């Protein structure tokens, strides 16, 4: 019912690089299988750039597959073409680090692409307008959360957890040590309204990136056995409110629900 059986046809108004990127994203890369929302028949709501929902982000397997459009906070709006190609090649750049099933995509697929194909995919994705319009004002770093975390003792429960478990990798200023250790300040996954990915990766950690046969020295560890639901909710709320991230608070009930849903994976 929903299957498009027609082969990809080049857009005559676009150059060869853009068309190659569109072909890879829509076909072989099947990016929409995860990153495009589903309808009542579990069909992708859009199959190409002509649909408003195309690659606008979607919940999947207890994660949230991120927005790949030009939205400047939760999408790729602040990423350059080169930074996007770097992410697909290595799993990390100054904005974010891959986790969840995206690690497998990079480990077993995109790192093997030619530079020309990485450039083509980046060109195409960067041409997509912001899903839902421009949205919130562009992210601007604010150091207030750093001041809270540096308080002695920290008077915010989330800051206390952050200082004990997160600070050494992600920095007291939330900027991490990119590309080795992900920033939290301005990270599109932190700014995303749906906190499923943050909760999941905090509970269960992430598979290690393996680039050129070399495993990452700094995979995200799991904290399900060290932190309770309230502590995880507190620290994620601190991250999402701090450094002017401005994302909604995380509730302990949300953590408990996802802890139960992912118990079989641990």
PDB file of C-alpha atoms in Angstrom:
ATOM      1  CA  UNK A   1       0.000   0.000   0.000  1.00  0.00           C
ATOM      2  CA  UNK A   2       2.739   2.449   0.952  1.00  0.00           C
ATOM      3  CA  UNK A   3       5.659   1.084  -1.074  1.00  0.00           C
ATOM      4  CA  UNK A   4       7.122   3.334  -3.749  1.00  0.00           C
ATOM      5  CA  UNK A   5       8.365   0.979  -6.473  1.00  0.00           C
ATOM      6  CA  UNK A   6       9.690   3.641  -8.840  1.00  0.00           C
ATOM      7  CA  UNK A   7      13.493   3.955  -9.185  1.00  0.00           C
ATOM      8  CA  UNK A   8      15.124   7.175  -8.069  1.00  0.00           C
ATOM      9  CA  UNK A   9      14.990   9.837 -10.774  1.00  0.00           C
ATOM     10  CA  UNK A  10      17.546  12.648 -10.750  1.00  0.00           C
ATOM     11  CA  UNK A  11      16.200  16.134 -10.115  1.00  0.00           C
ATOM     12  CA  UNK A  12      17.269  18.132 -13.176  1.00  0.00           C
ATOM     13  CA  UNK A  13      17.494  21.332 -11.133  1.00  0.00           C
ATOM     14  CA  UNK A  14      20.088  19.777  -8.797  1.00  0.00           C
ATOM     15  CA  UNK A  15      23.721  18.906  -9.425  1.00  0.00           C
ATOM     16  CA  UNK A  16      25.211  15.405  -9.540  1.00  0.00           C
ATOM     17  CA  UNK A  17      26.471  15.533  -5.952  1.00  0.00           C
ATOM     18  CA  UNK A  18      23.050  16.445  -4.551  1.00  0.00           C
ATOM     19  CA  UNK A  19      21.354  13.736  -6.613  1.00  0.00           C
ATOM     20  CA  UNK A  20      23.869  11.125  -5.501  1.00  0.00           C
ATOM     21  CA  UNK A  21      23.230  12.117  -1.888  1.00  0.00           C
ATOM     22  CA  UNK A  22      19.461  11.934  -2.337  1.00  0.00           C
ATOM     23  CA  UNK A  23      19.789   8.474  -3.897  1.00  0.00           C
ATOM     24  CA  UNK A  24      21.933   7.200  -1.023  1.00  0.00           C
ATOM     25  CA  UNK A  25      19.803   8.716   1.754  1.00  0.00           C
ATOM     26  CA  UNK A  26      16.448   7.680   0.312  1.00  0.00           C
ATOM     27  CA  UNK A  27      17.533   4.268  -0.973  1.00  0.00           C
ATOM     28  CA  UNK A  28      20.634   2.373   0.095  1.00  0.00           C
ATOM     29  CA  UNK A  29      21.072   4.312   3.313  1.00  0.00           C
ATOM     30  CA  UNK A  30      17.338   4.045   4.155  1.00  0.00           C
ATOM     31  CA  UNK A  31      17.814   6.834   6.713  1.00  0.00           C
ATOM     32  CA  UNK A  32      14.072   7.377   6.908  1.00  0.00           C
ATOM     33  CA  UNK A  33      13.530   3.906   8.368  1.00  0.00           C
ATOM     34  CA  UNK A  34      14.651   5.294  11.708  1.00  0.00           C
ATOM     35  CA  UNK A  35      14.610   9.084  11.375  1.00  0.00           C
ATOM     36  CA  UNK A  36      11.174   9.626   9.776  1.00  0.00           C
ATOM     37  CA  UNK A  37       8.010   9.366  11.924  1.00  0.00           C
ATOM     38  CA  UNK A  38       5.604   6.506  11.227  1.00  0.00           C
ATOM     39  CA  UNK A  39       1.893   6.664  10.460  1.00  0.00           C
ATOM     40  CA  UNK A  40      -1.011   4.498  11.609  1.00  0.00           C
ATOM     41  CA  UNK A  41       0.023   1.750   9.188  1.00  0.00           C
ATOM     42  CA  UNK A  42       3.628   1.936  10.444  1.00  0.00           C
ATOM     43  CA  UNK A  43       4.518   3.523   7.131  1.00  0.00           C
ATOM     44  CA  UNK A  44       7.105   6.278   6.888  1.00  0.00           C
ATOM     45  CA  UNK A  45       5.139   9.512   6.718  1.00  0.00           C
ATOM     46  CA  UNK A  46       7.379  10.836   3.944  1.00  0.00           C
ATOM     47  CA  UNK A  47       9.888   9.197   1.612  1.00  0.00           C
ATOM     48  CA  UNK A  48      11.762  12.224   0.316  1.00  0.00           C
ATOM     49  CA  UNK A  49      12.319  15.945   0.797  1.00  0.00           C
ATOM     50  CA  UNK A  50       8.862  16.665  -0.599  1.00  0.00           C
ATOM     51  CA  UNK A  51       7.228  15.556   2.662  1.00  0.00           C
ATOM     52  CA  UNK A  52       7.245  17.793   5.738  1.00  0.00           C
ATOM     53  CA  UNK A  53       7.906  14.875   8.109  1.00  0.00           C
ATOM     54  CA  UNK A  54      10.885  13.503   6.164  1.00  0.00           C
ATOM     55  CA  UNK A  55      13.822  12.818   8.522  1.00  0.00           C
ATOM     56  CA  UNK A  56      12.271  15.042  11.206  1.00  0.00           C
ATOM     57  CA  UNK A  57      13.116  12.598  14.016  1.00  0.00           C
ATOM     58  CA  UNK A  58      11.188   9.654  15.439  1.00  0.00           C
ATOM     59  CA  UNK A  59      10.969   7.307  18.443  1.00  0.00           C
ATOM     60  CA  UNK A  60      12.313   3.827  17.739  1.00  0.00           C
ATOM     61  CA  UNK A  61      13.278   0.877  19.965  1.00  0.00           C
ATOM     62  CA  UNK A  62      13.371   2.992  23.155  1.00  0.00           C
ATOM     63  CA  UNK A  63      15.549   5.651  21.500  1.00  0.00           C
ATOM     64  CA  UNK A  64      14.750   8.852  19.639  1.00  0.00           C
ATOM     65  CA  UNK A  65      16.325   8.922  16.182  1.00  0.00           C
ATOM     66  CA  UNK A  66      17.347  12.537  15.796  1.00  0.00           C
ATOM     67  CA  UNK A  67      16.117  15.229  13.440  1.00  0.00           C
ATOM     68  CA  UNK A  68      18.263  15.311  10.285  1.00  0.00           C
ATOM     69  CA  UNK A  69      16.779  18.495   8.821  1.00  0.00           C
ATOM     70  CA  UNK A  70      18.112  22.033   9.067  1.00  0.00           C
ATOM     71  CA  UNK A  71      16.541  22.803  12.458  1.00  0.00           C
ATOM     72  CA  UNK A  72      19.304  24.699  14.227  1.00  0.00           C
ATOM     73  CA  UNK A  73      18.934  23.279  17.752  1.00  0.00           C
ATOM     74  CA  UNK A  74      17.753  19.672  17.532  1.00  0.00           C
ATOM     75  CA  UNK A  75      18.701  19.137  13.886  1.00  0.00           C
ATOM     76  CA  UNK A  76      21.735  19.693  11.685  1.00  0.00           C
ATOM     77  CA  UNK A  77      21.388  23.436  11.262  1.00  0.00           C
ATOM     78  CA  UNK A  78      24.603  24.284  13.142  1.00  0.00           C
ATOM     79  CA  UNK A  79      26.638  21.516  11.478  1.00  0.00           C
ATOM     80  CA  UNK A  80      28.763  22.254   8.438  1.00  0.00           C
ATOM     81  CA  UNK A  81      28.893  19.832   5.512  1.00  0.00           C
ATOM     82  CA  UNK A  82      32.392  18.820   6.625  1.00  0.00           C
ATOM     83  CA  UNK A  83      31.273  18.205  10.225  1.00  0.00           C
ATOM     84  CA  UNK A  84      28.438  15.979   9.040  1.00  0.00           C
ATOM     85  CA  UNK A  85      30.820  13.991   6.832  1.00  0.00           C
ATOM     86  CA  UNK A  86      33.186  13.690   9.810  1.00  0.00           C
ATOM     87  CA  UNK A  87      30.370  12.298  11.964  1.00  0.00           C
ATOM     88  CA  UNK A  88      29.433   9.692   9.359  1.00  0.00           C
ATOM     89  CA  UNK A  89      33.096   8.694   8.957  1.00  0.00           C
ATOM     90  CA  UNK A  90      34.128   8.616  12.630  1.00  0.00           C
ATOM     91  CA  UNK A  91      30.974   8.743  14.747  1.00  0.00           C
ATOM     92  CA  UNK A  92      31.862  12.035  16.394  1.00  0.00           C
ATOM     93  CA  UNK A  93      32.409  15.736  15.831  1.00  0.00           C
ATOM     94  CA  UNK A  94      32.333  18.891  17.935  1.00  0.00           C
ATOM     95  CA  UNK A  95      28.537  18.737  18.257  1.00  0.00           C
ATOM     96  CA  UNK A  96      27.778  15.125  19.211  1.00  0.00           C
ATOM     97  CA  UNK A  97      28.916  11.510  19.457  1.00  0.00           C
ATOM     98  CA  UNK A  98      27.037   8.508  18.053  1.00  0.00           C
ATOM     99  CA  UNK A  99      25.225   6.138  20.384  1.00  0.00           C
ATOM    100  CA  UNK A 100      22.543   3.466  20.187  1.00  0.00           C
ATOM    101  CA  UNK A 101      21.987   1.818  16.821  1.00  0.00           C
ATOM    102  CA  UNK A 102      23.810   4.664  15.056  1.00  0.00           C
ATOM    103  CA  UNK A 103      27.048   3.149  16.357  1.00  0.00           C
ATOM    104  CA  UNK A 104      26.362  -0.003  14.331  1.00  0.00           C
ATOM    105  CA  UNK A 105      25.555   2.108  11.272  1.00  0.00           C
ATOM    106  CA  UNK A 106      28.940   3.804  11.515  1.00  0.00           C
ATOM    107  CA  UNK A 107      30.910   0.718  12.551  1.00  0.00           C
ATOM    108  CA  UNK A 108      29.561  -1.446   9.725  1.00  0.00           C
ATOM    109  CA  UNK A 109      28.557   0.994   7.022  1.00  0.00           C
ATOM    110  CA  UNK A 110      29.181   4.718   6.745  1.00  0.00           C
ATOM    111  CA  UNK A 111      32.860   4.704   7.731  1.00  0.00           C
ATOM    112  CA  UNK A 112      33.468   2.590   4.625  1.00  0.00           C
ATOM    113  CA  UNK A 113      31.898   5.120   2.249  1.00  0.00           C
ATOM    114  CA  UNK A 114      34.078   7.022  -0.166  1.00  0.00           C
ATOM    115  CA  UNK A 115      34.772  10.674   0.517  1.00  0.00           C
ATOM    116  CA  UNK A 116      32.675  11.545  -2.521  1.00  0.00           C
ATOM    117  CA  UNK A 117      29.669   9.668  -1.140  1.00  0.00           C
ATOM    118  CA  UNK A 118      30.094  11.210   2.316  1.00  0.00           C
ATOM    119  CA  UNK A 119      30.170  14.623   0.664  1.00  0.00           C
ATOM    120  CA  UNK A 120      27.057  13.777  -1.348  1.00  0.00           C
ATOM    121  CA  UNK A 121      25.081  12.628   1.697  1.00  0.00           C
ATOM    122  CA  UNK A 122      26.136  15.716   3.624  1.00  0.00           C
ATOM    123  CA  UNK A 123      25.199  18.010   0.741  1.00  0.00           C
ATOM    124  CA  UNK A 124      21.754  16.467   0.457  1.00  0.00           C
ATOM    125  CA  UNK A 125      20.972  16.419   4.184  1.00  0.00           C
ATOM    126  CA  UNK A 126      22.185  19.980   4.629  1.00  0.00           C
ATOM    127  CA  UNK A 127      19.796  21.081   1.884  1.00  0.00           C
ATOM    128  CA  UNK A 128      16.729  19.970   3.859  1.00  0.00           C
ATOM    129  CA  UNK A 129      14.809  22.873   5.419  1.00  0.00           C
ATOM    130  CA  UNK A 130      14.088  22.846   9.136  1.00  0.00           C
ATOM    131  CA  UNK A 131      11.184  20.537   9.941  1.00  0.00           C
ATOM    132  CA  UNK A 132       8.391  22.543  11.508  1.00  0.00           C
ATOM    133  CA  UNK A 133       9.977  25.897  10.698  1.00  0.00           C
ATOM    134  CA  UNK A 134      12.804  27.642  12.516  1.00  0.00           C
ATOM    135  CA  UNK A 135      11.483  26.821  16.006  1.00  0.00           C
ATOM    136  CA  UNK A 136      13.268  28.165  19.072  1.00  0.00           C
ATOM    137  CA  UNK A 137      15.974  30.851  18.929  1.00  0.00           C
ATOM    138  CA  UNK A 138      19.409  29.531  17.942  1.00  0.00           C
ATOM    139  CA  UNK A 139      21.356  27.997  20.810  1.00  0.00           C
ATOM    140  CA  UNK A 140      23.761  30.278  22.668  1.00  0.00           C
ATOM    141  CA  UNK A 141      26.029  28.993  25.426  1.00  0.00           C
ATOM    142  CA  UNK A 142      25.368  30.252  28.960  1.00  0.00           C
ATOM    143  CA  UNK A 143      27.814  29.299  31.758  1.00  0.00           C
ATOM    144  CA  UNK A 144      25.296  29.495  34.647  1.00  0.00           C
ATOM    145  CA  UNK A 145      25.102  25.721  35.083  1.00  0.00           C
ATOM    146  CA  UNK A 146      28.879  25.673  35.490  1.00  0.00           C
ATOM    147  CA  UNK A 147      28.561  28.095  38.374  1.00  0.00           C
ATOM    148  CA  UNK A 148      25.905  25.863  39.972  1.00  0.00           C
ATOM    149  CA  UNK A 149      28.066  22.759  39.537  1.00  0.00           C
ATOM    150  CA  UNK A 150      31.069  24.537  41.044  1.00  0.00           C
ATOM    151  CA  UNK A 151      29.123  25.481  44.164  1.00  0.00           C
ATOM    152  CA  UNK A 152      30.605  23.896  47.287  1.00  0.00           C
ATOM    153  CA  UNK A 153      28.522  21.971  48.053  1.00  0.00           C
ATOM    154  CA  UNK A 154      26.401  21.985  44.936  1.00  0.00           C
ATOM    155  CA  UNK A 155      22.880  22.895  46.028  1.00  0.00           C
ATOM    156  CA  UNK A 156      21.163  21.286  43.039  1.00  0.00           C
ATOM    157  CA  UNK A 157      20.526  17.507  43.308  1.00  0.00           C
ATOM    158  CA  UNK A 158      21.280  17.033  39.618  1.00  0.00           C
ATOM    159  CA  UNK A 159      24.513  18.999  39.932  1.00  0.00           C
ATOM    160  CA  UNK A 160      25.604  16.713  42.770  1.00  0.00           C
ATOM    161  CA  UNK A 161      25.130  13.640  40.573  1.00  0.00           C
ATOM    162  CA  UNK A 162      26.808  15.413  37.656  1.00  0.00           C
ATOM    163  CA  UNK A 163      29.859  16.265  39.749  1.00  0.00           C
ATOM    164  CA  UNK A 164      30.192  12.685  40.956  1.00  0.00           C
ATOM    165  CA  UNK A 165      29.565  10.772  37.730  1.00  0.00           C
ATOM    166  CA  UNK A 166      29.648  13.005  34.635  1.00  0.00           C
ATOM    167  CA  UNK A 167      32.049  15.900  35.117  1.00  0.00           C
ATOM    168  CA  UNK A 168      35.285  14.057  34.376  1.00  0.00           C
ATOM    169  CA  UNK A 169      34.231  13.177  30.820  1.00  0.00           C
ATOM    170  CA  UNK A 170      31.810  15.954  29.906  1.00  0.00           C
ATOM    171  CA  UNK A 171      33.529  18.809  31.732  1.00  0.00           C
ATOM    172  CA  UNK A 172      32.353  21.181  34.425  1.00  0.00           C
ATOM    173  CA  UNK A 173      31.411  23.566  31.615  1.00  0.00           C
ATOM    174  CA  UNK A 174      29.377  20.923  29.746  1.00  0.00           C
ATOM    175  CA  UNK A 175      31.515  21.286  26.651  1.00  0.00           C
ATOM    176  CA  UNK A 176      33.143  17.866  26.874  1.00  0.00           C
ATOM    177  CA  UNK A 177      36.354  17.104  25.031  1.00  0.00           C
ATOM    178  CA  UNK A 178      35.137  16.724  21.468  1.00  0.00           C
ATOM    179  CA  UNK A 179      35.421  14.701  19.395  1.00  0.00           C
ATOM    180  CA  UNK A 180      36.546  12.107  21.959  1.00  0.00           C
ATOM    181  CA  UNK A 181      33.994  12.924  24.655  1.00  0.00           C
ATOM    182  CA  UNK A 182      30.662  14.435  23.717  1.00  0.00           C
ATOM    183  CA  UNK A 183      29.626  17.953  24.692  1.00  0.00           C
ATOM    184  CA  UNK A 184      26.340  18.330  26.549  1.00  0.00           C
ATOM    185  CA  UNK A 185      26.022  22.081  26.090  1.00  0.00           C
ATOM    186  CA  UNK A 186      24.139  22.622  22.840  1.00  0.00           C
ATOM    187  CA  UNK A 187      24.144  18.928  21.918  1.00  0.00           C
ATOM    188  CA  UNK A 188      21.097  18.315  19.666  1.00  0.00           C
ATOM    189  CA  UNK A 189      20.256  15.139  21.586  1.00  0.00           C
ATOM    190  CA  UNK A 190      20.224  17.055  24.873  1.00  0.00           C
ATOM    191  CA  UNK A 191      18.050  19.812  23.419  1.00  0.00           C
ATOM    192  CA  UNK A 192      15.547  17.326  21.940  1.00  0.00           C
ATOM    193  CA  UNK A 193      12.148  17.419  23.697  1.00  0.00           C
ATOM    194  CA  UNK A 194      11.934  13.608  23.705  1.00  0.00           C
ATOM    195  CA  UNK A 195      14.445  12.463  26.331  1.00  0.00           C
ATOM    196  CA  UNK A 196      14.332   8.741  25.481  1.00  0.00           C
ATOM    197  CA  UNK A 197      17.843   8.624  24.029  1.00  0.00           C
ATOM    198  CA  UNK A 198      19.381  10.429  26.993  1.00  0.00           C
ATOM    199  CA  UNK A 199      17.619   8.172  29.477  1.00  0.00           C
ATOM    200  CA  UNK A 200      18.536   5.035  27.536  1.00  0.00           C
ATOM    201  CA  UNK A 201      22.211   5.869  27.089  1.00  0.00           C
ATOM    202  CA  UNK A 202      22.512   6.864  30.762  1.00  0.00           C
ATOM    203  CA  UNK A 203      20.919   3.622  31.904  1.00  0.00           C
ATOM    204  CA  UNK A 204      22.555   1.261  29.437  1.00  0.00           C
ATOM    205  CA  UNK A 205      25.600   2.988  28.017  1.00  0.00           C
ATOM    206  CA  UNK A 206      26.601   2.609  24.388  1.00  0.00           C
ATOM    207  CA  UNK A 207      28.430   0.135  22.210  1.00  0.00           C
ATOM    208  CA  UNK A 208      31.954   1.266  21.396  1.00  0.00           C
ATOM    209  CA  UNK A 209      32.712   2.924  18.090  1.00  0.00           C
ATOM    210  CA  UNK A 210      35.306   0.920  16.125  1.00  0.00           C
ATOM    211  CA  UNK A 211      36.903   3.119  13.487  1.00  0.00           C
ATOM    212  CA  UNK A 212      39.492   1.575  11.197  1.00  0.00           C
ATOM    213  CA  UNK A 213      39.563  -1.472  13.469  1.00  0.00           C
ATOM    214  CA  UNK A 214      40.403   0.581  16.566  1.00  0.00           C
ATOM    215  CA  UNK A 215      37.795   0.645  19.379  1.00  0.00           C
ATOM    216  CA  UNK A 216      37.038   3.937  21.085  1.00  0.00           C
ATOM    217  CA  UNK A 217      38.804   4.358  24.408  1.00  0.00           C
ATOM    218  CA  UNK A 218      35.845   6.277  25.829  1.00  0.00           C
ATOM    219  CA  UNK A 219      32.487   4.552  25.233  1.00  0.00           C
ATOM    220  CA  UNK A 220      29.593   5.787  27.345  1.00  0.00           C
ATOM    221  CA  UNK A 221      29.312   3.528  30.431  1.00  0.00           C
ATOM    222  CA  UNK A 222      26.020   2.248  31.852  1.00  0.00           C
ATOM    223  CA  UNK A 223      24.739   3.663  35.139  1.00  0.00           C
ATOM    224  CA  UNK A 224      21.665   1.483  35.680  1.00  0.00           C
ATOM    225  CA  UNK A 225      23.308  -0.275  38.628  1.00  0.00           C
ATOM    226  CA  UNK A 226      24.767   2.884  40.174  1.00  0.00           C
ATOM    227  CA  UNK A 227      22.001   5.463  39.931  1.00  0.00           C
ATOM    228  CA  UNK A 228      18.331   5.157  40.822  1.00  0.00           C
ATOM    229  CA  UNK A 229      15.474   6.590  38.775  1.00  0.00           C
ATOM    230  CA  UNK A 230      15.331   9.832  40.764  1.00  0.00           C
ATOM    231  CA  UNK A 231      19.082  10.434  40.456  1.00  0.00           C
ATOM    232  CA  UNK A 232      19.032   9.886  36.682  1.00  0.00           C
ATOM    233  CA  UNK A 233      16.025  12.180  36.304  1.00  0.00           C
ATOM    234  CA  UNK A 234      17.764  14.841  38.401  1.00  0.00           C
ATOM    235  CA  UNK A 235      21.046  14.763  36.498  1.00  0.00           C
ATOM    236  CA  UNK A 236      19.386  14.759  33.078  1.00  0.00           C
ATOM    237  CA  UNK A 237      17.145  17.636  34.138  1.00  0.00           C
ATOM    238  CA  UNK A 238      20.253  19.530  35.268  1.00  0.00           C
ATOM    239  CA  UNK A 239      21.913  18.923  31.882  1.00  0.00           C
ATOM    240  CA  UNK A 240      18.801  19.830  29.894  1.00  0.00           C
ATOM    241  CA  UNK A 241      18.212  23.048  31.830  1.00  0.00           C
ATOM    242  CA  UNK A 242      21.858  24.067  32.108  1.00  0.00           C
ATOM    243  CA  UNK A 243      24.183  25.930  29.747  1.00  0.00           C
ATOM    244  CA  UNK A 244      21.017  27.456  28.188  1.00  0.00           C
ATOM    245  CA  UNK A 245      19.962  24.075  26.741  1.00  0.00           C
ATOM    246  CA  UNK A 246      16.376  24.877  27.720  1.00  0.00           C
ATOM    247  CA  UNK A 247      14.927  21.372  27.264  1.00  0.00           C
ATOM    248  CA  UNK A 248      12.059  19.972  29.395  1.00  0.00           C
ATOM    249  CA  UNK A 249      12.689  18.271  32.727  1.00  0.00           C
ATOM    250  CA  UNK A 250      12.966  14.489  32.966  1.00  0.00           C
ATOM    251  CA  UNK A 251      10.667  12.676  35.382  1.00  0.00           C
ATOM    252  CA  UNK A 252      11.671   9.687  37.514  1.00  0.00           C
ATOM    253  CA  UNK A 253       8.615   7.841  36.177  1.00  0.00           C
ATOM    254  CA  UNK A 254       9.994   8.179  32.635  1.00  0.00           C
ATOM    255  CA  UNK A 255      13.300   6.675  33.753  1.00  0.00           C
ATOM    256  CA  UNK A 256      11.529   3.820  35.547  1.00  0.00           C
ATOM    257  CA  UNK A 257       9.465   3.049  32.455  1.00  0.00           C
ATOM    258  CA  UNK A 258      12.497   2.907  30.182  1.00  0.00           C
ATOM    259  CA  UNK A 259      14.526   0.954  32.740  1.00  0.00           C
ATOM    260  CA  UNK A 260      11.825  -1.720  32.675  1.00  0.00           C
ATOM    261  CA  UNK A 261      11.498  -1.642  28.884  1.00  0.00           C
ATOM    262  CA  UNK A 262      15.236  -2.145  28.332  1.00  0.00           C
ATOM    263  CA  UNK A 263      15.902  -4.617  31.154  1.00  0.00           C
ATOM    264  CA  UNK A 264      16.279  -7.509  28.713  1.00  0.00           C
ATOM    265  CA  UNK A 265      19.136  -5.728  26.925  1.00  0.00           C
ATOM    266  CA  UNK A 266      21.299  -5.547  30.031  1.00  0.00           C
TER     267      UNK A 266
END
